[in-house]
Amino acid sequence: MRWTQTVIDLADGDPGKGAGFGIGSPLAGALAWRGVAQWWLGRGGWRQDLDDALVLARNSNPATLTVVVAWTYGLGIQYGVLRADESALRASEQGCRSRRGPATISC
């Protein structure tokens, strides 16, 4: 969690700061990983981190959205922390569409 917190601190609220190394929003990625680490360790605040990461990722590039959806919902559902509900399905479909383009109907 130390590295994710360092990225969050360095971004200083700017979702695009440090972008250009394969991810459009390092802040979104760091929040996603910190959220995963927090639920893994049984600490509070993880849900807000995951929600914030998804909001930032939706306003970033397709690669960022796809990765953040996979990290948040993919790991969360796999380990029983999150439900495979409508919200997860919508986010997953949005991630697929963003990678394939707006004409894609299903993933």
mmCIF file of C-alpha atoms in Angstrom:
data_model
loop_
_atom_site.group_PDB
_atom_site.id
_atom_site.type_symbol
_atom_site.label_atom_id
_atom_site.label_comp_id
_atom_site.label_asym_id
_atom_site.label_seq_id
_atom_site.Cartn_x
_atom_site.Cartn_y
_atom_site.Cartn_z
ATOM 1 C CA MET A 1 0.000 0.000 0.000
ATOM 2 C CA ARG A 2 2.976 2.284 0.447
ATOM 3 C CA TRP A 3 3.606 2.532 -3.316
ATOM 4 C CA THR A 4 -0.025 3.202 -4.133
ATOM 5 C CA GLN A 5 -0.140 5.924 -1.498
ATOM 6 C CA THR A 6 3.011 7.470 -2.988
ATOM 7 C CA VAL A 7 1.359 7.611 -6.423
ATOM 8 C CA ILE A 8 -1.802 9.108 -4.900
ATOM 9 C CA ASP A 9 0.243 11.739 -3.055
ATOM 10 C CA LEU A 10 2.336 12.605 -6.116
ATOM 11 C CA ALA A 11 -0.769 12.956 -8.302
ATOM 12 C CA ASP A 12 -2.113 15.544 -5.861
ATOM 13 C CA GLY A 13 -5.654 15.115 -7.188
ATOM 14 C CA ASP A 14 -4.672 15.393 -10.876
ATOM 15 C CA PRO A 15 -5.906 12.225 -12.629
ATOM 16 C CA GLY A 16 -3.631 12.765 -15.643
ATOM 17 C CA LYS A 17 -0.439 13.529 -13.762
ATOM 18 C CA GLY A 18 2.191 10.976 -14.702
ATOM 19 C CA ALA A 19 0.157 9.638 -17.627
ATOM 20 C CA GLY A 20 1.910 8.439 -20.738
ATOM 21 C CA PHE A 21 3.391 5.217 -19.425
ATOM 22 C CA GLY A 22 0.594 3.000 -20.706
ATOM 23 C CA ILE A 23 -2.122 4.231 -18.363
ATOM 24 C CA GLY A 24 -4.103 7.431 -18.843
ATOM 25 C CA SER A 25 -4.680 8.007 -15.142
ATOM 26 C CA PRO A 26 -2.094 6.711 -12.700
ATOM 27 C CA LEU A 27 -4.294 8.086 -9.919
ATOM 28 C CA ALA A 28 -7.183 5.831 -10.989
ATOM 29 C CA GLY A 29 -4.883 2.809 -11.027
ATOM 30 C CA ALA A 30 -3.402 3.636 -7.634
ATOM 31 C CA LEU A 31 -6.824 4.135 -6.060
ATOM 32 C CA ALA A 32 -7.980 0.808 -7.489
ATOM 33 C CA TRP A 33 -4.961 -1.027 -6.075
ATOM 34 C CA ARG A 34 -5.225 0.732 -2.717
ATOM 35 C CA GLY A 35 -8.904 -0.247 -2.542
ATOM 36 C CA VAL A 36 -8.060 -3.867 -3.318
ATOM 37 C CA ALA A 37 -5.300 -3.855 -0.696
ATOM 38 C CA GLN A 38 -7.630 -2.352 1.892
ATOM 39 C CA TRP A 39 -10.336 -4.990 1.458
ATOM 40 C CA TRP A 40 -7.703 -7.711 1.347
ATOM 41 C CA LEU A 41 -6.353 -6.502 4.693
ATOM 42 C CA GLY A 42 -9.822 -5.951 6.175
ATOM 43 C CA ARG A 43 -9.473 -2.174 6.418
ATOM 44 C CA GLY A 44 -12.186 0.385 5.829
ATOM 45 C CA GLY A 45 -12.381 2.907 3.010
ATOM 46 C CA TRP A 46 -11.873 0.371 0.235
ATOM 47 C CA ARG A 47 -15.294 0.858 -1.374
ATOM 48 C CA GLN A 48 -14.765 4.606 -1.754
ATOM 49 C CA ASP A 49 -11.365 4.005 -3.350
ATOM 50 C CA LEU A 50 -12.880 1.569 -5.850
ATOM 51 C CA ASP A 51 -15.720 3.963 -6.658
ATOM 52 C CA ASP A 52 -13.311 6.889 -7.088
ATOM 53 C CA ALA A 53 -11.007 4.807 -9.287
ATOM 54 C CA LEU A 54 -13.905 3.867 -11.573
ATOM 55 C CA VAL A 55 -15.064 7.488 -11.895
ATOM 56 C CA LEU A 56 -11.552 8.633 -12.819
ATOM 57 C CA ALA A 57 -11.075 5.716 -15.213
ATOM 58 C CA ARG A 58 -14.340 6.469 -17.037
ATOM 59 C CA ASN A 59 -12.985 9.946 -17.750
ATOM 60 C CA SER A 60 -9.624 8.648 -18.927
ATOM 61 C CA ASN A 61 -8.560 6.511 -21.875
ATOM 62 C CA PRO A 62 -9.963 3.064 -22.791
ATOM 63 C CA ALA A 63 -6.916 1.192 -21.477
ATOM 64 C CA THR A 64 -7.259 2.780 -18.063
ATOM 65 C CA LEU A 65 -10.967 1.973 -17.862
ATOM 66 C CA THR A 66 -10.426 -1.633 -18.887
ATOM 67 C CA VAL A 67 -7.625 -2.190 -16.380
ATOM 68 C CA VAL A 68 -9.429 -0.507 -13.495
ATOM 69 C CA VAL A 69 -12.646 -2.465 -14.156
ATOM 70 C CA ALA A 70 -10.636 -5.704 -14.208
ATOM 71 C CA TRP A 71 -8.832 -4.846 -10.978
ATOM 72 C CA THR A 72 -11.882 -3.634 -9.084
ATOM 73 C CA TYR A 73 -14.726 -5.863 -10.216
ATOM 74 C CA GLY A 74 -12.649 -8.777 -11.475
ATOM 75 C CA LEU A 75 -10.709 -9.299 -8.273
ATOM 76 C CA GLY A 76 -13.596 -8.258 -6.036
ATOM 77 C CA ILE A 77 -16.010 -10.748 -7.575
ATOM 78 C CA GLN A 78 -13.425 -13.519 -7.736
ATOM 79 C CA TYR A 79 -12.695 -13.230 -4.015
ATOM 80 C CA GLY A 80 -16.313 -12.695 -2.935
ATOM 81 C CA VAL A 81 -15.917 -9.076 -1.874
ATOM 82 C CA LEU A 82 -18.272 -7.750 -4.560
ATOM 83 C CA ARG A 83 -21.363 -9.239 -6.133
ATOM 84 C CA ALA A 84 -21.670 -9.974 -9.811
ATOM 85 C CA ASP A 85 -24.656 -7.616 -10.031
ATOM 86 C CA GLU A 86 -26.025 -5.116 -12.575
ATOM 87 C CA SER A 87 -23.434 -2.522 -11.599
ATOM 88 C CA ALA A 88 -20.581 -4.935 -12.235
ATOM 89 C CA LEU A 89 -22.108 -6.035 -15.525
ATOM 90 C CA ARG A 90 -22.557 -2.442 -16.724
ATOM 91 C CA ALA A 91 -18.991 -1.529 -15.783
ATOM 92 C CA SER A 92 -17.615 -4.622 -17.520
ATOM 93 C CA GLU A 93 -19.613 -3.939 -20.671
ATOM 94 C CA GLN A 94 -18.480 -0.324 -20.649
ATOM 95 C CA GLY A 95 -14.869 -1.453 -20.365
ATOM 96 C CA CYS A 96 -15.293 -3.861 -23.284
ATOM 97 C CA ARG A 97 -16.984 -1.260 -25.448
ATOM 98 C CA SER A 98 -14.344 1.347 -24.718
ATOM 99 C CA ARG A 99 -11.615 -1.018 -25.929
ATOM 100 C CA ARG A 100 -13.501 -2.117 -29.041
ATOM 101 C CA GLY A 101 -15.190 1.117 -30.034
ATOM 102 C CA PRO A 102 -18.705 2.564 -29.811
ATOM 103 C CA ALA A 103 -20.210 0.211 -32.435
ATOM 104 C CA THR A 104 -19.633 -2.864 -30.293
ATOM 105 C CA ILE A 105 -22.879 -4.271 -28.957
ATOM 106 C CA SER A 106 -21.599 -7.119 -26.800
ATOM 107 C CA CYS A 107 -18.245 -8.288 -25.514
#
